[in-house]
Coordinates of C-alpha atoms and ligand atoms in Angstrom, one line a residue:
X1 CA 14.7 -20.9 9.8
X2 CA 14.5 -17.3 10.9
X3 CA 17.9 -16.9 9.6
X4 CA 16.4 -17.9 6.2
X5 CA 13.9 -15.7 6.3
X6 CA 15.4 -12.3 7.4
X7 CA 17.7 -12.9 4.5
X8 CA 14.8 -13.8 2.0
X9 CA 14.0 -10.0 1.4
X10 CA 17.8 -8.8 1.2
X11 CA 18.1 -11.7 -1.6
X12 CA 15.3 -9.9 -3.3
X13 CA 16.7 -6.6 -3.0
X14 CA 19.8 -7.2 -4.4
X15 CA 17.8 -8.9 -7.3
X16 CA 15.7 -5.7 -7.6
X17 CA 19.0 -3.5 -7.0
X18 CA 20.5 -5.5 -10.2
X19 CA 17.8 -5.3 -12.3
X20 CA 17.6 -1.5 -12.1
X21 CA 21.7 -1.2 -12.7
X22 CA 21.4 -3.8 -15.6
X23 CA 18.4 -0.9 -17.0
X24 CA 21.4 1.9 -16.7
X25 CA 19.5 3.2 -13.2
X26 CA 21.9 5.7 -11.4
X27 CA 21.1 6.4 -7.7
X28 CA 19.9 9.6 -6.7
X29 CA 21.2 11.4 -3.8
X30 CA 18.8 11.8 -0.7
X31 CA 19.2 13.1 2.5
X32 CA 20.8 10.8 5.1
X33 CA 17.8 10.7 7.6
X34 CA 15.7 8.7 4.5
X35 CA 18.7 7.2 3.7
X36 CA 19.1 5.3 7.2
X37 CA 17.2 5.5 10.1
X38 CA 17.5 4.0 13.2
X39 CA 14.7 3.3 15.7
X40 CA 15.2 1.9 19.2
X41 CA 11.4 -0.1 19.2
X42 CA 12.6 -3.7 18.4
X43 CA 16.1 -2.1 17.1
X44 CA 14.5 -1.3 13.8
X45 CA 16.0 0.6 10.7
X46 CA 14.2 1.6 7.5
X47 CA 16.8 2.1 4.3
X48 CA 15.3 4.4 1.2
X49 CA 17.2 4.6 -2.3
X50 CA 16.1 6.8 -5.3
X51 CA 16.6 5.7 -8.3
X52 CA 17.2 7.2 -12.0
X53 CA 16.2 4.8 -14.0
X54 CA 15.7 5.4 -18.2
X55 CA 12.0 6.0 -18.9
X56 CA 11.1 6.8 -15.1
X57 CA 10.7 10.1 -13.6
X58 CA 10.9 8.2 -10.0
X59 CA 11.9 4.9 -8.4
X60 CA 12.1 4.4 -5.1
X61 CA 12.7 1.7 -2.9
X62 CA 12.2 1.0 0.8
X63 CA 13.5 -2.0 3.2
X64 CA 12.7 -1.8 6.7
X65 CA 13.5 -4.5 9.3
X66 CA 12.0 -4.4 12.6
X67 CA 13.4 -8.3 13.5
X68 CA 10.9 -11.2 14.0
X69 CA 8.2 -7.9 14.3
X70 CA 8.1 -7.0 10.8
X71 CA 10.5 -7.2 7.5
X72 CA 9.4 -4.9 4.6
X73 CA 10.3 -4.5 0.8
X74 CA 8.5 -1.8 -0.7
X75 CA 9.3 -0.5 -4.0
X76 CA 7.0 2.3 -6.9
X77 CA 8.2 3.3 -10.4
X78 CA 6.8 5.9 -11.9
X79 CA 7.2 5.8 -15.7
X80 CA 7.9 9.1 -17.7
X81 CA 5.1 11.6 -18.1
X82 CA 5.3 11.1 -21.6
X83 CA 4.6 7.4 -21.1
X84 CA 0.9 6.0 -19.9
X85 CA 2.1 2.8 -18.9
X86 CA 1.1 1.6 -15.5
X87 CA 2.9 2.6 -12.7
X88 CA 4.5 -0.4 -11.0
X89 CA 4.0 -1.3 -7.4
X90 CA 5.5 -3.8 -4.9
X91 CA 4.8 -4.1 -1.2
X92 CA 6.3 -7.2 0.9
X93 CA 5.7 -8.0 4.5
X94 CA 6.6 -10.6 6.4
X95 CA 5.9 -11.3 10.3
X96 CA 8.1 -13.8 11.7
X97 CA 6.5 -13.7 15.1
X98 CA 3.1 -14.9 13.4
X99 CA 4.7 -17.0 9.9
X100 CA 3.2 -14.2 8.0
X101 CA 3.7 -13.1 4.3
X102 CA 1.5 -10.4 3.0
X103 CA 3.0 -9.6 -1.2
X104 CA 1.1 -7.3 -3.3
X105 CA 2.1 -7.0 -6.4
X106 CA 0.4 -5.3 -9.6
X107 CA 0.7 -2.7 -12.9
X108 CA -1.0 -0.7 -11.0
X109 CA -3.3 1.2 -13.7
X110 CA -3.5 4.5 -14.7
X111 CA -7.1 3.8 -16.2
X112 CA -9.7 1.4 -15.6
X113 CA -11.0 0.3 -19.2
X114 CA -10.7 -2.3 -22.0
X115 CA -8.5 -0.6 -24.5
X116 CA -6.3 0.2 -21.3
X117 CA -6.0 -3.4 -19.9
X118 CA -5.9 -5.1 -23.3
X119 CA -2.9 -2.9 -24.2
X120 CA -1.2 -3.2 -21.1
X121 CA -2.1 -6.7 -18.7
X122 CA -1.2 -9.8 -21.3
X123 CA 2.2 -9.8 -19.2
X124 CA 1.1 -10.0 -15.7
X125 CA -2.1 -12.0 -16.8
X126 CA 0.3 -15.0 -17.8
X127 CA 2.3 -14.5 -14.3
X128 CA -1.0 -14.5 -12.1
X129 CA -2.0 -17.8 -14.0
X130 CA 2.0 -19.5 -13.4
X131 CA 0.7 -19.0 -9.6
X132 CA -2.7 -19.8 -9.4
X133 CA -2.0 -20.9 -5.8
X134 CA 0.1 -17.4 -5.0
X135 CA -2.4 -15.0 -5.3
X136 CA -5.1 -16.2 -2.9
X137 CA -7.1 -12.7 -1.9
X138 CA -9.3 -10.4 -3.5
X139 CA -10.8 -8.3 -0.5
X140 CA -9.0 -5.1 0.5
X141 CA -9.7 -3.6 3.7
X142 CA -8.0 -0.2 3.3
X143 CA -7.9 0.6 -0.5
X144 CA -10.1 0.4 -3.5
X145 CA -9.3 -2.6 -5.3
X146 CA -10.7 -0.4 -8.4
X147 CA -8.5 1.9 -7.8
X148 CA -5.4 1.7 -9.2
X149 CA -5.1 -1.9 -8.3
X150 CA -5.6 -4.3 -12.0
X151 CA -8.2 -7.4 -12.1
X152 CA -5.0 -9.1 -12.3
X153 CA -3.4 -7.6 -8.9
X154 CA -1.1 -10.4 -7.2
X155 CA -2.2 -10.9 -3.5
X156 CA -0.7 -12.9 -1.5
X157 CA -1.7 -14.2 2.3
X158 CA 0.9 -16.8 2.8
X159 CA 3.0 -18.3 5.2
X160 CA 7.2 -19.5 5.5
X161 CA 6.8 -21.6 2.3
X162 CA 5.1 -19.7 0.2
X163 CA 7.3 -16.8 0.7
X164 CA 10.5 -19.5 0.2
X165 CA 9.0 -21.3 -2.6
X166 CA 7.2 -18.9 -4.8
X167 CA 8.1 -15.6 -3.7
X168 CA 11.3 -15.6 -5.7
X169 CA 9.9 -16.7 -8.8
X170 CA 7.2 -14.7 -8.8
X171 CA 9.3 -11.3 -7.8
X172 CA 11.7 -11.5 -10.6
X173 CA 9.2 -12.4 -12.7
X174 CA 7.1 -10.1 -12.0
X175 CA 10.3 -7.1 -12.5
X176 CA 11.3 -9.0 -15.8
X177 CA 7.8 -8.5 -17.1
X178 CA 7.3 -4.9 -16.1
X179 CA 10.6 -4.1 -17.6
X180 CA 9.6 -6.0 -21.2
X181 CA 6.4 -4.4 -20.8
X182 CA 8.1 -0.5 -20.4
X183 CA 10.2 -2.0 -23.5
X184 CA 7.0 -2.5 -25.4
X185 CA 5.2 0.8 -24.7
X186 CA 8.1 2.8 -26.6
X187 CA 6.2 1.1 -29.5
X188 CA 3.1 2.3 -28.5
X189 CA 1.7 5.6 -28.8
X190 CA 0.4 6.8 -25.9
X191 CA -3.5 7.1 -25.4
X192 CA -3.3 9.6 -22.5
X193 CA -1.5 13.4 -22.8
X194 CA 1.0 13.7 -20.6
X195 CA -1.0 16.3 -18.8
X196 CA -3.7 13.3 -17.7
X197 CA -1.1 11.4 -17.1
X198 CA 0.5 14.1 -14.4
X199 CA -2.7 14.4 -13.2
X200 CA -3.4 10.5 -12.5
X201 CA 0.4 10.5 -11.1
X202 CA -0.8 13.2 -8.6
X203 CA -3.9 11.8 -7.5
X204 CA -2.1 8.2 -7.4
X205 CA 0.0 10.1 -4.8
X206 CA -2.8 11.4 -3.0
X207 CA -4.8 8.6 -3.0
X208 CA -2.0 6.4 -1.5
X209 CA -1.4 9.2 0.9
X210 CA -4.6 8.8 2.4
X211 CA -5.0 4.9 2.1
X212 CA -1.6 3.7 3.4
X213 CA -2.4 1.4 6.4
X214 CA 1.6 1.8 7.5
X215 CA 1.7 5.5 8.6
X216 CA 0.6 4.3 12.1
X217 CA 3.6 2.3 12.0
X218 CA 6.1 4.9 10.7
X219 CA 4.9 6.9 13.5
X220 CA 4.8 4.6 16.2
X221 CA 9.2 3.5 15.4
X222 CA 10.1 6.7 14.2
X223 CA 8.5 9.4 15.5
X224 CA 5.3 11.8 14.5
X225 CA 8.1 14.1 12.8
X226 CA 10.4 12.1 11.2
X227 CA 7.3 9.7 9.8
X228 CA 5.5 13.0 8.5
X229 CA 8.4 13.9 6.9
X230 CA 9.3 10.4 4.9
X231 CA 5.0 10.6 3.8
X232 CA 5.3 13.9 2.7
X233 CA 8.5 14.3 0.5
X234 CA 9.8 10.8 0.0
X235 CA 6.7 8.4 -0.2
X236 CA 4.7 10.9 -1.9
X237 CA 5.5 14.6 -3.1
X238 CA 3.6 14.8 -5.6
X239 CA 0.6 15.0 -3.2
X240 CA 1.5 18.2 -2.6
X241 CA 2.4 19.2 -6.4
X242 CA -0.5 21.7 -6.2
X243 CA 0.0 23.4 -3.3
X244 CA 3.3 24.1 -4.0
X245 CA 2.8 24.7 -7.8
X246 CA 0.4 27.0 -6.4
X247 CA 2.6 28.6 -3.9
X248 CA 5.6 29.4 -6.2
X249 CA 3.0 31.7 -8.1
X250 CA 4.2 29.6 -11.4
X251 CA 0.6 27.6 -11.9
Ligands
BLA301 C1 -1.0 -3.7 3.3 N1 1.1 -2.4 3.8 C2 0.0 -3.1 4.2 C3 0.0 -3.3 5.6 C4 1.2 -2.7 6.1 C5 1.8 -2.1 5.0 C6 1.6 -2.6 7.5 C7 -1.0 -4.0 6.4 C8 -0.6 -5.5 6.5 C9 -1.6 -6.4 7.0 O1 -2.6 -6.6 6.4 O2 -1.3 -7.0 8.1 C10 3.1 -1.5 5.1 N2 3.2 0.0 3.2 C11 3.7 -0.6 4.2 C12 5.1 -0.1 4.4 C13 5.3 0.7 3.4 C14 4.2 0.9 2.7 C15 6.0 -0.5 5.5 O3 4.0 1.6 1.7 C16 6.6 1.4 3.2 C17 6.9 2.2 2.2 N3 1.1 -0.8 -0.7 C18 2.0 -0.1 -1.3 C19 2.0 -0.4 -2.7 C20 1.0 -1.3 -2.9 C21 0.4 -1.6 -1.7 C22 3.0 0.1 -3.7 O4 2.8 0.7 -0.8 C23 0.6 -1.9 -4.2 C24 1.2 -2.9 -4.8 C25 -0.7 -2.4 -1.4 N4 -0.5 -2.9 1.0 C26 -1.1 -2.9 -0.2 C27 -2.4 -3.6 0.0 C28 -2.4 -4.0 1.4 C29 -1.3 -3.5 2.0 C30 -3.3 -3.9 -1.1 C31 -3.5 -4.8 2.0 C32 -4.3 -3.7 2.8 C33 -5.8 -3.9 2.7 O5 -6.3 -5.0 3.0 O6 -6.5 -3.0 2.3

């Protein structure tokens, strides 16, 4: 059974991996201590890839397996500036020790209105209503579910089955969606300039700086330095655009 489920979020990896190629995505170099990275706490590794994907000024994608502790798929694409479509966000965990599945996934929104979500959640409103049963929580404890979380945010406390069963289904149709939504938008003209839209890229970054409930964790496997590091300039840069913007003397 474990066997089954270790593999689970490789399986849905490789599907990720695919679907990116498939899109023309090209992998972006990063340095080898993101790349891999080994920790001796429950013989853990966390892998990072970059991706260049058409229409995205950043995808990146995160695996980590600490054994029966912890198994994580975590994955953001960030459309083009030019584009306001939401930005897409995946985080999987699963804790073998306690039969555990926490899945988030949503379009996570660069606006919270009408004209935004009409234009933008038909998609993943049809996939939260395939799973009725999937999507069982509502309450956050760390972030603002009005935040850049939708209504229609895909929430998932589960157990060994509903990570078998639906998990899957849900993840590749969750991708296929997003990617015929991104098709969509280059019908659509954009509602927000692409300086907002920099701007709400930015203070996504900083926002999910300060809420992410797994720096703790990154610290406690891999060390204050290495963890700082991977927050700063892989999970989010752009959370220090300013500073450095500012810095460089360009403005
Ligand atoms: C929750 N995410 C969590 C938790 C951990 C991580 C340890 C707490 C799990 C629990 O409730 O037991 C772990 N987050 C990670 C890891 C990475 C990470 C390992 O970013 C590695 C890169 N988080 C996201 C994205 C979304 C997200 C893109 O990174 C949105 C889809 C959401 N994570 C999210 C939410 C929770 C969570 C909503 C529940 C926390 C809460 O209740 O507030």
């Amino acid at each position: 059974m474990s066997f089954k489920a270790f593999n689970m979020f490789d399986l849905l990896l490789d599907n990720l991996t695919n679907k990116i190629t498939s899109r023309g995505g090209n992998q972006v170099t990063i340095p080898d201590y993101f790349k891999e990275h080994h920790s001796d706490k429950n013989n853990s590794v966390i892998r990072n890839w970059l991706w260049d994907v058409p229409g995205f000024r950043r995808w990146r994608v995160t695996r980590m397996d600490a054994g029966n502790k912890m198994q994580v798929l975590n994955s953001v694409a960030y459309p083009n500036f030019k584009n306001d479509m939401p930005i897409m966000g995946i985080d999987l965990l699963w804790f073998e020790v306690k039969g555990k599945l926490v899945a988030i996934l949503d379009f996570q929104p660069l606006e919270q209105n009408k004209n935004y979500f009409d234009k933008y959640f038909d998609k993943l409103k049809l996939l939260k209503s395939r799973f009725p049963d999937f999507s069982n929580q509502k309450d956050m404890n760390s972030y603002d579910i009005n935040k850049y979380f939708s209504p229609w945010v895909i929430f998932c406390k589960g157990d060994f089955r509903d990570m078998n069963d639906n998990l899957p289904l849900v993840f590749n149709g969750f991708l296929d969606s997003y990617f015929e939504l991104y098709n969509h938008s280059l019908a659509l003209n954009s509602q927000i300039s692409s300086d907002d839209i920099r701007r709400l890229h930015i203070s996504y970054d900083i926002y999910n700086f300060e809420r992410d409930p797994a720096h703790g964790l990154f610290k406690s496997y891999f060390g204050k330095e290495w963890a700082n590091s991977f927050i700063n300039e892989f999970l989010f840069p752009l959370k220090s655009y300013d500073q450095k913007v500012d810095n460089s003397g360009k403005s």
